[in-house]
CSV table of C-alpha atoms in Angstrom, one decimal:
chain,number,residue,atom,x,y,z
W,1480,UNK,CA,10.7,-2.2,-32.0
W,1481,UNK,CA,7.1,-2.2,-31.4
W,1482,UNK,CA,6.2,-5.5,-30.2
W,1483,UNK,CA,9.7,-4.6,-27.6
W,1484,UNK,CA,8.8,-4.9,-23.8
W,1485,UNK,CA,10.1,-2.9,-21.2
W,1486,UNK,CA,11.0,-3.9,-17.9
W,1487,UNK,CA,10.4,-0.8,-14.6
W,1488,UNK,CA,10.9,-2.1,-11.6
W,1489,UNK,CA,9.8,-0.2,-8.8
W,1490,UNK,CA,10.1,-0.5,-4.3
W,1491,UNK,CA,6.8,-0.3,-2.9
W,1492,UNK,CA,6.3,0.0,0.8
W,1493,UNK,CA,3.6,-0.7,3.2
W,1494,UNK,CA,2.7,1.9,5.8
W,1495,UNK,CA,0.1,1.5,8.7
W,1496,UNK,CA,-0.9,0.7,12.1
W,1497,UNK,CA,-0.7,-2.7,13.4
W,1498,UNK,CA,-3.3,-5.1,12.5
W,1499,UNK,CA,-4.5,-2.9,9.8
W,1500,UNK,CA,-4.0,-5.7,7.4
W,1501,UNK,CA,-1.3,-4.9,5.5
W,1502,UNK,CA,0.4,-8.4,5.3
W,1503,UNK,CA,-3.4,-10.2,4.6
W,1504,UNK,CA,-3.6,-7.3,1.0
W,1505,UNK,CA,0.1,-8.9,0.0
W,1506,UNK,CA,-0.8,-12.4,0.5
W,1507,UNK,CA,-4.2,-11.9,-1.3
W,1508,UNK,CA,-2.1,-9.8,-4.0
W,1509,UNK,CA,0.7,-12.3,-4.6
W,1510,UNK,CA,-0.7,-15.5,-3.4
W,1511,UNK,CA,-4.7,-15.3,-3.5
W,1512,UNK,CA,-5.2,-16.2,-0.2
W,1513,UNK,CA,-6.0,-15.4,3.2
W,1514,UNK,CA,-4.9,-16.6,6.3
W,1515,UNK,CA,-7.3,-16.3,9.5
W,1516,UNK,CA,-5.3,-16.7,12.6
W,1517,UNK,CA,-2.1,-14.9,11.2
W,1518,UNK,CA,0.1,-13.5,13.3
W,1519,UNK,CA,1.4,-10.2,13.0
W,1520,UNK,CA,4.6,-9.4,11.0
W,1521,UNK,CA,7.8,-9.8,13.2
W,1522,UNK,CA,9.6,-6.9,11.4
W,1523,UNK,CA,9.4,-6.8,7.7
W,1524,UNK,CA,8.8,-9.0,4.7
W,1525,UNK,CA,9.5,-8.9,0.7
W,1526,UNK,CA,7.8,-10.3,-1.7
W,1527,UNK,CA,7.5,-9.5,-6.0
W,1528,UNK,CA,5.3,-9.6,-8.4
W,1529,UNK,CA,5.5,-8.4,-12.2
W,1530,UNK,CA,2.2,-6.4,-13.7
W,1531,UNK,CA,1.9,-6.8,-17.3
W,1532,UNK,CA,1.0,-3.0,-18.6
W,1533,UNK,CA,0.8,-1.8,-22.3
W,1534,UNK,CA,4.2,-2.7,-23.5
W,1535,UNK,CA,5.6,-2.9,-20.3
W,1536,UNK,CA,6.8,-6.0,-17.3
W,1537,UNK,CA,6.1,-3.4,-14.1
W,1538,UNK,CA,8.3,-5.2,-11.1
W,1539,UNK,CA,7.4,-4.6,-8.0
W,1540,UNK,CA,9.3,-5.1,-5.0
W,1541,UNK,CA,6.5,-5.2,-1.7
W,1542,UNK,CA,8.1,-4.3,1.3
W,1543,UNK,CA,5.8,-5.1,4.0
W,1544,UNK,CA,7.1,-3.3,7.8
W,1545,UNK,CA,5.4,-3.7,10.6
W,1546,UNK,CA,3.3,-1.3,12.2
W,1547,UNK,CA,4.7,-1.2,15.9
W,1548,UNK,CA,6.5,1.6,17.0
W,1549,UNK,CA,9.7,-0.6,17.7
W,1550,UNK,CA,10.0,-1.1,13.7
W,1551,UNK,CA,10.4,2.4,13.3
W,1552,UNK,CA,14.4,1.5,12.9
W,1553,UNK,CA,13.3,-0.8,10.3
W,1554,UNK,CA,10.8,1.1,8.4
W,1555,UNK,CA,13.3,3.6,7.6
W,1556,UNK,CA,15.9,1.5,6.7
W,1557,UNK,CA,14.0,-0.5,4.1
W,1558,UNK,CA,11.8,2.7,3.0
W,1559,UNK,CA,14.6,4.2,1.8
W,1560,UNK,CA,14.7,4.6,-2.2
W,1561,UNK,CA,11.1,3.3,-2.2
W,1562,UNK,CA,9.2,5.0,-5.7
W,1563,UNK,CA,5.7,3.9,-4.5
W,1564,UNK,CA,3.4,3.2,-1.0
W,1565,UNK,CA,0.2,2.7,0.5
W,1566,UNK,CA,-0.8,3.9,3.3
W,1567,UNK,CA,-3.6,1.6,5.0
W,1568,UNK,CA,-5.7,1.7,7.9
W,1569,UNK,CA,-8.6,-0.4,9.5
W,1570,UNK,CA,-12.0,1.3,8.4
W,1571,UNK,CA,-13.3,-0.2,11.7
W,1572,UNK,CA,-10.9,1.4,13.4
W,1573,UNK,CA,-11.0,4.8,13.6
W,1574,UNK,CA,-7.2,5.7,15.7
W,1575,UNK,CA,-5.9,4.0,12.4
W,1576,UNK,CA,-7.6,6.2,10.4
W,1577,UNK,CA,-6.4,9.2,12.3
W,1578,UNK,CA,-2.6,8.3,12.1
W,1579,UNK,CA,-3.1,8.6,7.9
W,1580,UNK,CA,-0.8,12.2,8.4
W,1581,UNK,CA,1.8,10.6,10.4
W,1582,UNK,CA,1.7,7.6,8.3
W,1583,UNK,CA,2.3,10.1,5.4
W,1584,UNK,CA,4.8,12.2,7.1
W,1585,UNK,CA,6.8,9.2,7.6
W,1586,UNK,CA,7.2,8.0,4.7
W,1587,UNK,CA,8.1,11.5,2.9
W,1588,UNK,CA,10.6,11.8,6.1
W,1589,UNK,CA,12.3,8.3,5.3
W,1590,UNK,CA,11.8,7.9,1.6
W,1591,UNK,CA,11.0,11.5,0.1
W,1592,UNK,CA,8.1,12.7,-1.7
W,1593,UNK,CA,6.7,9.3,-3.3
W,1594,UNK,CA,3.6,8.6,-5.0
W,1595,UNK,CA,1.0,7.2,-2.6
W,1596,UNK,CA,-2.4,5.6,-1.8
W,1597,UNK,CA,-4.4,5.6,1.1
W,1598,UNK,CA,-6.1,2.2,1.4
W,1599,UNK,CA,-8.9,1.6,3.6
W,1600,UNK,CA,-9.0,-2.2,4.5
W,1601,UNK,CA,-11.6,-4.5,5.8
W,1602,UNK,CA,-14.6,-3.7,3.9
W,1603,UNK,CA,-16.1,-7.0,4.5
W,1604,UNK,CA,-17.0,-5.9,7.9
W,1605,UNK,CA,-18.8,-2.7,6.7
W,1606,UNK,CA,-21.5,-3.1,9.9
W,1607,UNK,CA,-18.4,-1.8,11.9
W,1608,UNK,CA,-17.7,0.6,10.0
W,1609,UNK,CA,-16.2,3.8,11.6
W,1610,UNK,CA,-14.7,5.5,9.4
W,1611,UNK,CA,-17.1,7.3,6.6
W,1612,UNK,CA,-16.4,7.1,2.8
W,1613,UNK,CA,-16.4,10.7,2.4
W,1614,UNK,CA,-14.0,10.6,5.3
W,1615,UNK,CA,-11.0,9.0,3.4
W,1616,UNK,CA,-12.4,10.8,0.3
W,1617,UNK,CA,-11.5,14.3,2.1
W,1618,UNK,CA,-8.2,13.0,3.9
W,1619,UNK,CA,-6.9,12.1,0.5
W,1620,UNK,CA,-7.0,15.2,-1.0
W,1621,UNK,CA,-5.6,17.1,2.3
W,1622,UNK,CA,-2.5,14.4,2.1
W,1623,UNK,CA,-2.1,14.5,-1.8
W,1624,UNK,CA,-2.2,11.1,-1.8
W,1625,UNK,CA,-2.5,10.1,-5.9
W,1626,UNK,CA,-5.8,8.5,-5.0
W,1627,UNK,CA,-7.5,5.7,-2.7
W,1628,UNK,CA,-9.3,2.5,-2.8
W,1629,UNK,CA,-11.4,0.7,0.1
W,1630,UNK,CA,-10.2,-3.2,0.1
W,1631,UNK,CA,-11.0,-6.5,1.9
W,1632,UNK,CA,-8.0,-8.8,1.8
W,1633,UNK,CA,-10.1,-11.5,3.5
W,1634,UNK,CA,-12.6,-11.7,0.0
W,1635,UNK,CA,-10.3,-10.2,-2.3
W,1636,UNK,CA,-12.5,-7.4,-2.9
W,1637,UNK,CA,-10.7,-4.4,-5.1
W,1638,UNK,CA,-7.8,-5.6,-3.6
W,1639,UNK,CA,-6.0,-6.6,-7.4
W,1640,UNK,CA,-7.4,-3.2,-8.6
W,1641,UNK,CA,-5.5,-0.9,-6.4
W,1642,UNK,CA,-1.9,-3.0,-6.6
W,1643,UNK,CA,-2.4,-2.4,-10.2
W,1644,UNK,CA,-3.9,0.8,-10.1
W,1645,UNK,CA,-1.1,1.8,-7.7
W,1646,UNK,CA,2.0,0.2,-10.1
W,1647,UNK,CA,0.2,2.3,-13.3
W,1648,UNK,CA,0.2,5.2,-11.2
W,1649,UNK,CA,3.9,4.9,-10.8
W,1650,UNK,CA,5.0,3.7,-14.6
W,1651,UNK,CA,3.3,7.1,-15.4
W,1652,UNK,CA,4.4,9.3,-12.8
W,1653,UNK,CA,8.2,8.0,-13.5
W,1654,UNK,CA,7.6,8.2,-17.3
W,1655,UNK,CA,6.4,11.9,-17.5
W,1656,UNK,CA,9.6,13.0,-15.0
W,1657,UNK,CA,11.8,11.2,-17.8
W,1658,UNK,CA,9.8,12.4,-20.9
């Protein structure tokens, strides 16, 4: 019984302005890579990946949505009976920053109250920076967001951490409610 492993499969979603880089941290995440010239998301896309975690296989289901207001349809739709999100924004953007609450209000509107994290993206161009450290560190709290990381998907920087960090979260957030 000890050496058994458990399988928790959990929906994630993607929340965020356009061009915030949500699709770049899930190609990085699932398929190490990065594409330049990518063009934005037409809607929504799926991808998986298992976590390997203590004794347990942690599935997650990535539901990446668009950021444009005419997804909005969509973005409920396939945020519904998510366990998990992140919410990202462009730290060189600061109007991306600023829609964290909505973001958040969203997702509790179309999936309930979910574990989140608020992920600021694009760290590799840190000498555009716009929004401050201590900035997200602050909007976190206010949001209850479960905690935050600052990513680039174009070097792969941290981005590994906070998928992982994110799915642990969850396994131990949906283990203490069954315990």
């Amino acid at each position: 019984m000890e050496n058994e492993t458990n399988t928790m499969r959990y929906k994630m979603v993607l929340f965020g302005n356009e061009k915030v880089g949500k699709t770049s941290l899930v190609e990085r995440f699932i398929n190490n890579r990065f594409i330049e010239d990518y063009l934005y998301n037409l809607g929504y896309n799926i991808y998986e990946k298992i976590i390997s975690y203590q004794k347990y296989l942690i599935s997650l289901m990535i539901y990446d949505i668009g950021g444009q207001e005419k997804f909005d349809v969509v973005r409920k739709i396939y945020a519904r009976g998510a366990d998990t999100a992140f919410i990202i924004y462009d730290i060189t953007n600061k109007k991306s920053f600023n829609n964290l609450k909505k973001w958040r209000d969203d997702l509790y509107k179309y999936a309930g109250i979910i574990p989140f994290m608020i992920i600021g993206n694009k760290i590799d161009l840190e000498n555009k920076r716009k929004v401050s450290k201590q900035e997200l560190i602050n909007t976190s709290k206010e949001l209850n967001a479960i905690g935050y990381f600052e990513t680039s998907a174009k070097t792969g920087e941290y981005v590994d951490m906070a998928f992982n960090q994110l799915a642990i979260e969850t396994l131990k957030t949906h283990l203490s409610k069954n315990a």
